[in-house]
Coordinates of C-alpha atoms and ligand atoms in Angstrom, one line a residue:
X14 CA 0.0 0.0 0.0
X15 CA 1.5 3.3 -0.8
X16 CA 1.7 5.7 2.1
X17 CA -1.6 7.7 1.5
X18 CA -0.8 10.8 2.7
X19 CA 2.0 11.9 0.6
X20 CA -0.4 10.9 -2.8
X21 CA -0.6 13.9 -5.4
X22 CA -4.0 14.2 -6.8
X23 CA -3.4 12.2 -10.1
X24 CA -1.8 9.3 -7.9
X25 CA -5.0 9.4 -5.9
X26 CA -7.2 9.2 -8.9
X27 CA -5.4 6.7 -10.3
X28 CA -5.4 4.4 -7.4
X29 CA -9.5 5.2 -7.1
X30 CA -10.1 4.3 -10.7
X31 CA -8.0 0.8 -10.3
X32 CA -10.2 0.2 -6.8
X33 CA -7.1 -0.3 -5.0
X34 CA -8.3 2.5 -2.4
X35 CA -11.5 3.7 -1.8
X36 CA -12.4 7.5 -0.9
X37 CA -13.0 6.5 2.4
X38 CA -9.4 5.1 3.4
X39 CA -8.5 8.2 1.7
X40 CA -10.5 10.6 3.8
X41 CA -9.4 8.1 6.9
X42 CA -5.7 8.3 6.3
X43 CA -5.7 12.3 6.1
X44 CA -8.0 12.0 9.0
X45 CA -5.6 10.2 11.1
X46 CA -2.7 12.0 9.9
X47 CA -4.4 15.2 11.3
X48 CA -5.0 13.2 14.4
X49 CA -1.5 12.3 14.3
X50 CA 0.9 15.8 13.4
X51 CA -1.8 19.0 14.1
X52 CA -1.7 19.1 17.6
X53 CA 1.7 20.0 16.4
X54 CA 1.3 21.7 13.1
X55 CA -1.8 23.7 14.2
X56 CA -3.1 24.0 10.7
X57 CA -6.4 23.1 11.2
X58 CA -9.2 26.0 13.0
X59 CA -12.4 23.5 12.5
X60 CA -12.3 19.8 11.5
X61 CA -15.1 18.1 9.6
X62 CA -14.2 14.6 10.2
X63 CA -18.1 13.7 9.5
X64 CA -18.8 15.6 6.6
X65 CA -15.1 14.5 4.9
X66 CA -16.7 10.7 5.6
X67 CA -20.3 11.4 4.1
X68 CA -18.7 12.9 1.4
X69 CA -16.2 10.1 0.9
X70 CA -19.0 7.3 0.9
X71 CA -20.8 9.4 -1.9
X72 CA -17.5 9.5 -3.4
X73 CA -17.5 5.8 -3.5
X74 CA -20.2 5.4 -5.0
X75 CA -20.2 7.6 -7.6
X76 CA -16.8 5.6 -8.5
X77 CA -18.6 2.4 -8.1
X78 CA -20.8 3.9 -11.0
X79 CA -17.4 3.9 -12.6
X80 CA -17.4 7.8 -13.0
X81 CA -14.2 9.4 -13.4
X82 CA -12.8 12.9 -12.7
X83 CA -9.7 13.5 -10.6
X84 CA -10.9 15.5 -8.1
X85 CA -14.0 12.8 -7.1
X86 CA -13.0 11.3 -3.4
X87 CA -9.5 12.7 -3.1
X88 CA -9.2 15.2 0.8
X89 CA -8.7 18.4 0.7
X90 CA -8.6 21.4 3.0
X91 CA -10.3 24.7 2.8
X92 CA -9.0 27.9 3.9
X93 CA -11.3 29.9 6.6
X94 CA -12.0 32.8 4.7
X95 CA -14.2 30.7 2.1
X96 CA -17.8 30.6 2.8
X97 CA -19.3 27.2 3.8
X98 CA -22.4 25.9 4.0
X99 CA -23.2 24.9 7.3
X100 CA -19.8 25.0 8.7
X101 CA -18.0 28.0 10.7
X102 CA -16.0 30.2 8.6
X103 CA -14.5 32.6 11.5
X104 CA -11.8 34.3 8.6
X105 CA -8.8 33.7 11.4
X106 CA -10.9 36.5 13.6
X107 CA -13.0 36.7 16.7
X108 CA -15.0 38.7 14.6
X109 CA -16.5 36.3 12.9
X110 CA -16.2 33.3 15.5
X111 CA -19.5 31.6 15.3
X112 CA -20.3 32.3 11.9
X113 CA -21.7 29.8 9.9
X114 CA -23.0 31.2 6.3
X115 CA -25.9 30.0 4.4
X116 CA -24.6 29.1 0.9
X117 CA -21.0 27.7 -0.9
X118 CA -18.2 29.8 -2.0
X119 CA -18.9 29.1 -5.7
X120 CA -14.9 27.7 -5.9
X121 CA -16.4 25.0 -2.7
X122 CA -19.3 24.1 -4.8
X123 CA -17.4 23.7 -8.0
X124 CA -15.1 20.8 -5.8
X125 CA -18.2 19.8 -3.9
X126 CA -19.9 18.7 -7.5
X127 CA -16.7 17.3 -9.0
X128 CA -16.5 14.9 -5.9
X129 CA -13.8 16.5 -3.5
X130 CA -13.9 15.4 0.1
X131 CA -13.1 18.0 2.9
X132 CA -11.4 17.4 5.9
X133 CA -11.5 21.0 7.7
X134 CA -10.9 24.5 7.5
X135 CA -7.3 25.8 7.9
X136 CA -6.1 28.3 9.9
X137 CA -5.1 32.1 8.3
X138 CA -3.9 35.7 9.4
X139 CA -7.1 37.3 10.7
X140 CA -8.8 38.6 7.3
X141 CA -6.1 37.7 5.1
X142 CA -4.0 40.5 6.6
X143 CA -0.6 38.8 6.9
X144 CA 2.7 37.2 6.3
X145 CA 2.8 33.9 8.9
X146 CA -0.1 33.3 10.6
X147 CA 0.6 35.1 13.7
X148 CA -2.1 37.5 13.0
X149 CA -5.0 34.9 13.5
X150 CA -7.0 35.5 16.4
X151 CA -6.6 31.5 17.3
X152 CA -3.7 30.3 17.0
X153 CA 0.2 30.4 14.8
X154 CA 0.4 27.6 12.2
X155 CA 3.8 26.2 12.5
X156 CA 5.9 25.4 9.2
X157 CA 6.4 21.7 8.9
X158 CA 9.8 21.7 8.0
X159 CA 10.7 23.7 11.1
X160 CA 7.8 24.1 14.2
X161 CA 9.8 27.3 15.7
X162 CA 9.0 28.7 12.0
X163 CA 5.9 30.2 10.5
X164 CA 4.7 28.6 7.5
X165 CA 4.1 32.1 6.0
X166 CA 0.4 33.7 5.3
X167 CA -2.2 34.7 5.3
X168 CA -2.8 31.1 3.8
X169 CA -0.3 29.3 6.0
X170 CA -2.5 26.9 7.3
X171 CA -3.3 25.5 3.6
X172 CA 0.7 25.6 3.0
X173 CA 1.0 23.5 6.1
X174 CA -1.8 21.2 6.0
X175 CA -1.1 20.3 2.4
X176 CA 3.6 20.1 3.0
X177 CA 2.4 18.0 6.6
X178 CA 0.5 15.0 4.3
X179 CA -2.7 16.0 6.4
X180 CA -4.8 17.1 3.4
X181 CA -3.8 16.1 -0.9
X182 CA -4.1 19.5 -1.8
X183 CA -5.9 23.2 -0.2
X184 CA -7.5 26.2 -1.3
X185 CA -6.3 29.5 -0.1
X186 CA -6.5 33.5 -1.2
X187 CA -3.9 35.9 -2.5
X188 CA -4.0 39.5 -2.1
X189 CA -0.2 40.5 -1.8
X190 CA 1.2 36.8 -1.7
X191 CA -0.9 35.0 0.8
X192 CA -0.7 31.6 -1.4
X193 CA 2.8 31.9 -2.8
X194 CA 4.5 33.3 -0.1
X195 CA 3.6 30.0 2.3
X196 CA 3.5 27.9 -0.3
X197 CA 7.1 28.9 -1.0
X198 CA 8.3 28.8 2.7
X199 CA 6.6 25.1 2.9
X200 CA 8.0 23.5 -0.3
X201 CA 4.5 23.2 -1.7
X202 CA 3.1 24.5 -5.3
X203 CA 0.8 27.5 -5.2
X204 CA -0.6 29.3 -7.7
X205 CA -2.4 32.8 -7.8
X206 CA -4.5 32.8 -11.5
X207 CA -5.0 36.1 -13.5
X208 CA -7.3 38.0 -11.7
X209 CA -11.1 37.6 -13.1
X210 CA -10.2 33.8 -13.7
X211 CA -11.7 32.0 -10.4
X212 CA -15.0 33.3 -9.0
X213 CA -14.9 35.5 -5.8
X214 CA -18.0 34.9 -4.3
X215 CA -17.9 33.6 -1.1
X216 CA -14.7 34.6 -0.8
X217 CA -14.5 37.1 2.5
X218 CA -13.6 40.2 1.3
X219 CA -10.1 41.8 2.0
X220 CA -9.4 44.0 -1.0
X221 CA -11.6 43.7 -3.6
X222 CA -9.2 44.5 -6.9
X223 CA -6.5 42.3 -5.4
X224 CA -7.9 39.3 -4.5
X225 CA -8.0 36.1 -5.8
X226 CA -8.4 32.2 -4.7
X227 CA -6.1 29.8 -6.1
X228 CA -4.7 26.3 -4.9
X229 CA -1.9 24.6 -3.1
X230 CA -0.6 20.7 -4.5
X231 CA 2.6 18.6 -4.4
X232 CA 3.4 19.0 -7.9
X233 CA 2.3 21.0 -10.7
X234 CA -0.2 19.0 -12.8
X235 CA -2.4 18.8 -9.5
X236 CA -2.2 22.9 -9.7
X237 CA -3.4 22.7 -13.0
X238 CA -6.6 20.1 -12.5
X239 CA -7.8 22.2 -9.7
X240 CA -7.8 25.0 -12.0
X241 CA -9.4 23.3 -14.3
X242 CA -12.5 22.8 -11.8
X243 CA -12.5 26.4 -9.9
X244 CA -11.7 28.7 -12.7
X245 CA -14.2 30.0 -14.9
X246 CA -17.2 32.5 -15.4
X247 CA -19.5 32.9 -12.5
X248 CA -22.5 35.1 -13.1
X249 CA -22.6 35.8 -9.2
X250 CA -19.4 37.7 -9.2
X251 CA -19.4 41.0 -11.9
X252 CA -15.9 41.1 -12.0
X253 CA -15.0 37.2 -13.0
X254 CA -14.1 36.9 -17.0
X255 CA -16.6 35.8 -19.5
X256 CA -15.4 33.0 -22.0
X257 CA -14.2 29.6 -22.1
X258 CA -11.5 28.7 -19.4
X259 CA -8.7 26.2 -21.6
X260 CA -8.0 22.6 -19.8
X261 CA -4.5 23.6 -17.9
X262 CA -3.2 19.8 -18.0
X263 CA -3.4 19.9 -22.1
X264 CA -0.5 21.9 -22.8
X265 CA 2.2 21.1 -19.6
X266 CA 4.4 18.6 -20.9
X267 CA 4.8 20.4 -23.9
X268 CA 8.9 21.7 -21.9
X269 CA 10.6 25.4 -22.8
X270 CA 12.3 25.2 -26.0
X271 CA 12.2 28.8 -27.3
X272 CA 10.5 30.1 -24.7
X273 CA 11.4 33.8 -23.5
X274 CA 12.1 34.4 -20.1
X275 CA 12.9 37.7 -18.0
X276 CA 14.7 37.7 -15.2
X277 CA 13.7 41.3 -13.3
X278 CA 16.9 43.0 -11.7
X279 CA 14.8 44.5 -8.9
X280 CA 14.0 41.0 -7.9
X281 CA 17.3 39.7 -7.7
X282 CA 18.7 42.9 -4.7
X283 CA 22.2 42.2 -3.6
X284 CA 20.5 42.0 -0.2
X285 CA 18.4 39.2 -1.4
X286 CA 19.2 35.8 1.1
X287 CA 22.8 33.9 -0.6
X288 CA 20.6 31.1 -0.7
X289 CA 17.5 31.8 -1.8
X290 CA 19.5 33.4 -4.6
X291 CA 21.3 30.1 -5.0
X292 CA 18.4 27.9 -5.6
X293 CA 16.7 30.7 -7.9
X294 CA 19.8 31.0 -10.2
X295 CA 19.8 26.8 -10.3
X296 CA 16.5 26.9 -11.2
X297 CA 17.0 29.8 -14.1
X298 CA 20.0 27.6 -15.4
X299 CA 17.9 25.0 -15.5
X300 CA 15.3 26.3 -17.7
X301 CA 18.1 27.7 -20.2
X302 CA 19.4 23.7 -20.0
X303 CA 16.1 22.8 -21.0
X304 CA 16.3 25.3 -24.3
X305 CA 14.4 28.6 -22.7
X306 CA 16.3 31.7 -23.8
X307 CA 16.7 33.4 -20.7
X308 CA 17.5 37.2 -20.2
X309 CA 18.6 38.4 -16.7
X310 CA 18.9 41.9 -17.4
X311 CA 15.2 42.9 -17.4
X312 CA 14.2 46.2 -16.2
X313 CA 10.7 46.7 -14.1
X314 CA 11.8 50.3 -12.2
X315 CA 8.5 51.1 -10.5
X316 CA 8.6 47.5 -8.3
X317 CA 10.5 49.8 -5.8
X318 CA 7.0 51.6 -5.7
X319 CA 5.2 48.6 -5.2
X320 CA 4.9 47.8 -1.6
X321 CA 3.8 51.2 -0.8
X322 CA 1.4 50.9 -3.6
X323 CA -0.3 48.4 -2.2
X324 CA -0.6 49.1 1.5
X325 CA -2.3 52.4 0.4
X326 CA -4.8 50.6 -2.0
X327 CA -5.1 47.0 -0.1
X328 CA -6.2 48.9 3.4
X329 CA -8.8 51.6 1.7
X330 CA -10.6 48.4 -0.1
X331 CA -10.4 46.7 3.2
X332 CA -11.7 49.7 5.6
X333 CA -14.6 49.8 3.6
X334 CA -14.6 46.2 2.9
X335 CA -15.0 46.1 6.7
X336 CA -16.8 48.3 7.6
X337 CA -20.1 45.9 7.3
X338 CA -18.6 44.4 10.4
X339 CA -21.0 46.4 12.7
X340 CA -22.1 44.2 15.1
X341 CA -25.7 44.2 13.6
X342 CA -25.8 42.1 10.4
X343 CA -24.2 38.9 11.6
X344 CA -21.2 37.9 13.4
X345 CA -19.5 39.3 16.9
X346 CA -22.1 41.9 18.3
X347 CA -21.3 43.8 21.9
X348 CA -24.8 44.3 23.3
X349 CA -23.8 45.9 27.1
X350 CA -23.2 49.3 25.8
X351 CA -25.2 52.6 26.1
X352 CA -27.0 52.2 23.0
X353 CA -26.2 51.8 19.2
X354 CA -22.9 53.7 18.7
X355 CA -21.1 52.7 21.5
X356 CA -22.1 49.1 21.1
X357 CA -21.1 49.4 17.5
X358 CA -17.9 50.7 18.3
X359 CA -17.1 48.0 21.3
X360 CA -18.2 45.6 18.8
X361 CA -15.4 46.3 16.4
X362 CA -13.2 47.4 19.2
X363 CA -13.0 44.2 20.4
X364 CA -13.8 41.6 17.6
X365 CA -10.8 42.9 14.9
X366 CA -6.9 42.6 16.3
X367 CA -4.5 44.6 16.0
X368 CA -3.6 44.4 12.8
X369 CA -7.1 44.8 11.2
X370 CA -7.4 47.9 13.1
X371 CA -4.3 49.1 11.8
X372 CA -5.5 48.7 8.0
X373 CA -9.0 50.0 8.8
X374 CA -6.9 53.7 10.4
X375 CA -4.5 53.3 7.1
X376 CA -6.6 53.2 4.7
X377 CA -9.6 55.4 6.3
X378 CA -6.8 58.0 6.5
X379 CA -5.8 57.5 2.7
X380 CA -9.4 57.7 1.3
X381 CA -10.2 60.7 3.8
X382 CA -11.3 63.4 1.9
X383 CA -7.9 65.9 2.2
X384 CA -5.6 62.9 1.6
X385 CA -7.6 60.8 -0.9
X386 CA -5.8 63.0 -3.8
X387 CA -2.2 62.5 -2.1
X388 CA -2.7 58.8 -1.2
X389 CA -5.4 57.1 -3.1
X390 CA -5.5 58.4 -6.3
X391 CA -1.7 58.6 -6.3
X392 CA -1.5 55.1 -5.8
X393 CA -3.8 53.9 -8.3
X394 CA -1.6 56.3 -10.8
X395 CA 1.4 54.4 -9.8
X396 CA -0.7 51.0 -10.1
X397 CA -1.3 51.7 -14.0
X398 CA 2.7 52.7 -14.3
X399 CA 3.1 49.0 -12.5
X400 CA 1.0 47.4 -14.7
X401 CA 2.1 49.2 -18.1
X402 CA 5.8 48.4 -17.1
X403 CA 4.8 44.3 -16.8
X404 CA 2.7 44.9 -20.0
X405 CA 5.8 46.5 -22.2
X406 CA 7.9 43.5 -20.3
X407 CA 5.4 41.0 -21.4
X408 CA 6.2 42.0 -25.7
X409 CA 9.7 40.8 -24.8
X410 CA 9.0 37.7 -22.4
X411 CA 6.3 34.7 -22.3
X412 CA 7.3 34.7 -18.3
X413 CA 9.0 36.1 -16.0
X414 CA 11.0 34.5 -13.2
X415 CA 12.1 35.4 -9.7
X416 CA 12.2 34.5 -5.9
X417 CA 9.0 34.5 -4.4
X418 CA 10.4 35.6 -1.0
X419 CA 13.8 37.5 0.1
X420 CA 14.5 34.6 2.9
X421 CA 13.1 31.2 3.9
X422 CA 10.7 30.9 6.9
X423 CA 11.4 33.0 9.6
X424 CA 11.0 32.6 12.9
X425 CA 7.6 32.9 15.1
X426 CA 7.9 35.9 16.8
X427 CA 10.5 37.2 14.6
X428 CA 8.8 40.4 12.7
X429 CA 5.7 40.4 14.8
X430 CA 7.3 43.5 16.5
X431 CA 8.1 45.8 13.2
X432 CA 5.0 45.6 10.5
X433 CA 7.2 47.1 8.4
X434 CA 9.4 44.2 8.4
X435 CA 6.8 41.4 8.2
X436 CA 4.9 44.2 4.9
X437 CA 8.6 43.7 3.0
X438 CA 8.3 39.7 2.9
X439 CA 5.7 40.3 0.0
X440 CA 7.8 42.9 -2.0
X441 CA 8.1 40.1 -4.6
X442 CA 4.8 39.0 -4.5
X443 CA 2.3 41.6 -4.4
X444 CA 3.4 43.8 -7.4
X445 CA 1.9 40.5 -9.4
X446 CA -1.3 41.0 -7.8
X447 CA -1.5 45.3 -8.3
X448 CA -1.2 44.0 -12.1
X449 CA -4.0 41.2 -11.8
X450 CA -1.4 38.2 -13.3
X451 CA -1.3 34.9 -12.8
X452 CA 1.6 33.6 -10.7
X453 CA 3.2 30.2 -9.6
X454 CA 5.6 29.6 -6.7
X455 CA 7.3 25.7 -7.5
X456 CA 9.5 24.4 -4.7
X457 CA 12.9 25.2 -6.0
X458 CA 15.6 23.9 -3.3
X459 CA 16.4 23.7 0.1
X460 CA 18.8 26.1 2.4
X461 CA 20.3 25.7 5.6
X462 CA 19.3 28.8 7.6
X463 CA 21.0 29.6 10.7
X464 CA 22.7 28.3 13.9
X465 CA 20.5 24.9 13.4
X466 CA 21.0 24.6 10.2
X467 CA 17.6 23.5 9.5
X468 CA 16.3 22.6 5.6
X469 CA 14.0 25.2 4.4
X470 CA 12.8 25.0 0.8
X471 CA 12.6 27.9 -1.1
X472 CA 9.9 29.0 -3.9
X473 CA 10.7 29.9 -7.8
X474 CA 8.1 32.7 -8.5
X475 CA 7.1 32.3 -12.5
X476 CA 4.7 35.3 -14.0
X477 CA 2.6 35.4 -16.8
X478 CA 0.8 37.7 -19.2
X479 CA -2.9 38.1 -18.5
X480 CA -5.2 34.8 -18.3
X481 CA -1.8 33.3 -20.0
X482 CA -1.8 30.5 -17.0
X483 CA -1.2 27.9 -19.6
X484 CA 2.7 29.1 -20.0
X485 CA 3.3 29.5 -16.4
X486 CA 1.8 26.1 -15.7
X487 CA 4.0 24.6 -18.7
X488 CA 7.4 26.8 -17.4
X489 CA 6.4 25.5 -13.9
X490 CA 6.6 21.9 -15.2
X491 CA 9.1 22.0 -17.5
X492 CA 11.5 23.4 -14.0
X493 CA 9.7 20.7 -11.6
X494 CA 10.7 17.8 -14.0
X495 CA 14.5 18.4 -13.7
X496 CA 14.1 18.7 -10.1
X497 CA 13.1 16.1 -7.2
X498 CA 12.4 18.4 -4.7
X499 CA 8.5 17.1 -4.2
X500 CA 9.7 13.6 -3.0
X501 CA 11.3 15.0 0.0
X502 CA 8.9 15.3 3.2
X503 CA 9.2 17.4 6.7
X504 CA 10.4 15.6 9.5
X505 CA 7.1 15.2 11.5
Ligands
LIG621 N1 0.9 39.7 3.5 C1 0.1 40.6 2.7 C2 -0.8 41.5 3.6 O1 -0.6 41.4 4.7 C3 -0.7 39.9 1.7 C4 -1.8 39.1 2.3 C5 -2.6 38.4 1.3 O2 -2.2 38.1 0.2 N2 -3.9 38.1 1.7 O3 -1.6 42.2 3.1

C-alpha cells in the first residue's frame, strides 16, 4: 500500500479508478494524519471529520458507477476565509467566531460537484491580513519543516496542512502573496491565477481588486486540475471573465524550448538571502538547459514603488470592505453598551486585532477626503505605471522569473514587532497582484538557515501575461521535471 498521505492528486485518482483504495481510506488516512501531526502543526481551525466521511461514501459510490474525474474522493482542506455551507467560517478573527454562512463559495461548490472530500478548514492571518499566521485571532500555524518557523500567510494553514500529508491539496486566497509566499516557505506548489479567472464569491472580502483564490498541491499538474475545476465565469461575481476557461493539464508537458524568459533585476537585490538566490539561479540555469532563452537583465523600475502601492490601496478596499462588520448584520455583536454607537464601536473594538485595526486607520486615513488625492489616487496612478511596465515587459517575455520571498521561513515571533518588516516579505509578490497576473511559486531547493541549520525549501516565482496560466503552468513543469524536490517530506 502506498503511504496515503504523501499521494498527489493524479496518484490518488489513479489508485480510485484501479479500486485499489476507496475514498473513504483516503478521507481516513488524512484524518488520522491530522490526528497524528496538528496538535503540532496547528493547521487546522475546524475539523469536519463527519462531513469529509459522508462525502467520501458518496465519493465511493459515484466511483462504483465507474465515473471518473480527478478531483471525485481525493481530501482536501479549505481555507477559513471561504464561505461554507453549514460549517464555521470565523476568517482567522474573533469577529466572525461563530459564523456559519448560508450558501457555498462558488470555488467549494465547483469541488463539492466534482467529488472533492473535505477534511477542515485551515487556519489564516485574521482577514487575510498577513505574512505567517501570527495574525489569527486562534492560533500560529507552525511550518512543517521547522515548528519554531511560520509557515508564512495569510494562507499558511493550507501551506502546512497540504507540506504535513494532512490534506492532498488546499485552497487558499492571494491579495499580496498570501498563497505563494507559504507555499514557497513550505516546499509546496501554489498558484495565484489572473485576476477575473476564479470566482470570488464567497470569498470574505479583504481588497476587492486584489484578491483572488487559487490552490496549493505537491506538484504542478495537480495545480493545473484544480484549475481546471475552480476557474471559470460565474454570473454571481461581476468582475469574473466571461469566456471559455482552456484545460490547464493539455499543454504542460509540452517543456521550454524557445521560450522567452525575464529575469527582473529589482528582484534579484544584492541584499536578497545567498541562498534563496542560490536555488533561484539553479532553477533559471535549468530552464536555459532545458532550451528557454533566458535574459537576466530585465528592467521593471517602478517595483520599488510597489509595496507602498499596495498598502495604500489594499487597506482603503479593506476599511470599507470592513466596515459591514458592525455588530448588527451577523457575526460578533457587543450588546452591554449605552445604545447603538457605543455598542457598535465595542463591537469592532474588540472583535478585529490589532492588525485589522491598523489597516481599517491606514486606509480610512488615505481615502479621507484631504488625503484621498495625495494617497489614493496617487497610488492607483502608480498601479497603471506598475502594470504598463509588466505589460511593455510582457512584448519581450512569455514569463518572467524570480524569488517568491527575500528569505526562507522566519521565525515565530520574529517580525511580529516591526509591520514594516513582516509588509517587506511580499515585495516580490504583491506587485503581481497590483497587475491582476497569474503567478506560480514551484518548490525550488532547500537552504540551511541559521545556527541549526535546519532545511528550508525555497519558492521559484514564474509570471505570466494576463489569463496566459497555460505558460506558467508549462514553465512550472518544465522546471519541476529536472528537479526532485516534491519527493522529499518534513520531519514530522
Ligand atoms: N501579507 C500581505 C498582507 O498582509 C498579503 C496578504 C494576502 O495576500 N492576503 O496584506
Amino acid at each position: 500500500m502506498p503511504d496515503l498521505d504523501a499521494l498527489t492528486i493524479h496518484e490518488s485518482a489513479a489508485l480510485l479508478r484501479r479500486r485499489e483504495v476507496s475514498s473513504r481510506e483516503l478521507a481516513q488516512a488524512a484524518l488520522d494524519r491530522i490526528a497524528a501531526v496538528d496538535g503540532r502543526v496547528r493547521a487546522f481551525l475546524t475539523l469536519t471529520a463527519d462531513q469529509a466521511l459522508a462525502q467520501a461514501a458518496a465519493a465511493d459510490r459515484r466511483l462504483a458507477q465507474d465515473e471518473a474525474g480527478e478531483l471525485l474522493g481525493v481530501p482536501v482542506a479549505i481555507k477559513d476565509v471561504l464561505v461554507t455551507k453549514g460549517v464555521r467560517t470565523t476568517c482567522g478573527s474573533k469577529m466572525l467566531e461563530g459564523f456559519v454562512a448560508p450558501y457555498e463559495a462558488t470555488v467549494v461548490r465547483r469541488l463539492f460537484d466534482a467529488g472533492a472530500v473535505m477534511v477542515g478548514k485551515t487556519n489564516m492571518d485574521e482577514f487575510a491580513m498577513g505574512s505567517s499566521t501570527e495574525n489569527s485571532a486562534y492560533f500560529t500555524t507552525r511550518n512543517p519543516w521547522d515548528l519554531s518557523r511560520v509557515p508564512g500567510g495569510s494562507s499558511g494553514g493550507s501551506a502546512a496542512a497540504v507540506a504535513a500529508g494532512e490534506a492532498t491539496y488546499a485552497l487558499g486566497s492571494d491579495t499580496g502573496g498570501s498563497i505563494r509566499q507559504p507555499a514557497a516557505l513550505c516546499g509546496v506548489v501554489g498558484m495565484k491565477p489572473t485576476y477575473g479567472r476564479v470566482s470570488r464569491y464567497g470569498l470574505v472580502a479583504f481588497a476587492s481588486s486584489l484578491d483572488q483564490v487559487g490552490p496549493f498541491t505537491r506538484d504542478v499538474r495537480d495545480t493545473a486540475t484544480v484549475l481546471n475545476a475552480i476557474c471559470g465565469h460565474d454570473p454571481c461575481d461581476a468582475t469574473s471573465a466571461p469566456g471559455e476557461t482552456p484545460d490547464f493539464t493539455a499543454q504542460l508537458e509540452a517543456g521550454v524550448r524557445g521560450l522567452r524568459v525575464g529575469v527582473p533585476k529589482e528582484y534579484m537585490p544584492a541584499d536578497l538571502h545567498p541562498g534563496v538566490r542560490a536555488c533561484v539561479e539553479d532553477a533559471i540555469a535549468a530552464l536555459e538547459a532545458q532550451g528557454a532563452a533566458v535574459d537576466r537583465d530585465v528592467a521593471l523600475p517602478s517595483t520599488k514603488a510597489a509595496l507602498a502601492v499596495y498598502y495604500i490601496i489594499a487597506p482603503s478596499e479593506a476599511s470599507a470592505n470592513l466596515a459591514r462588520y458592525d455588530g448588527v448584520k451577523y457575526g460578533f455583536s457587543y450588546q452591554q453598551g449605552e445604545g447603538m454607537w457605543d455598542n457598535m464601536e465595542k463591537t469592532r473594538g474588540l472583535g478585529f486585532g490589532p492588525e485589522v485595526k491598523r489597516r481599517i486607520m491606514i486606509g480610512t486615513y488615505a481615502l479621507s477626503s484631504g488625503y484621498y488625492d495625495a494617497y489614493y489616487l496617487k497610488a492607483q496612478k502608480v498601479r497603471t505605471i506598475i502594470r504598463r511596465e509588466f505589460d511593455a515587459a510582457f512584448e519581450k517575455y512569455d514569463v518572467l522569473v524570480a524569488p517568491v520571498t527575500p528569505t526562507p521561513a522566519f521565525r515565530i515571533g520574529e517580525k511580529t514587532g516591526d509591520p514594516y518588516e513582516m509588509y517587506l516579505n511580499d515585495v516580490f509578490t504583491l506587485p503581481v497582484n497590483i497587475a491582476g497576473l497569474p503567478g506560480i511559486s514551484v518548490p525550488c531547493g532547500f537552504v540551511a538557515d541559521g545556527p541549526s541549520g535546519d532545511e528550508l525549501p525555497v519558492g521559484l516565482q514564474i509570471i505570466g501575461k494576463p489569463f496566459d496560466e497555460a505558460t506558467v503552468l508549462r514553465a512550472a513543469r518544465a522546471y519541476e521535471a529536472t528537479a526532485s524536490w516534491a519527493a522529499r517530506r518534513p520531519p514530522l
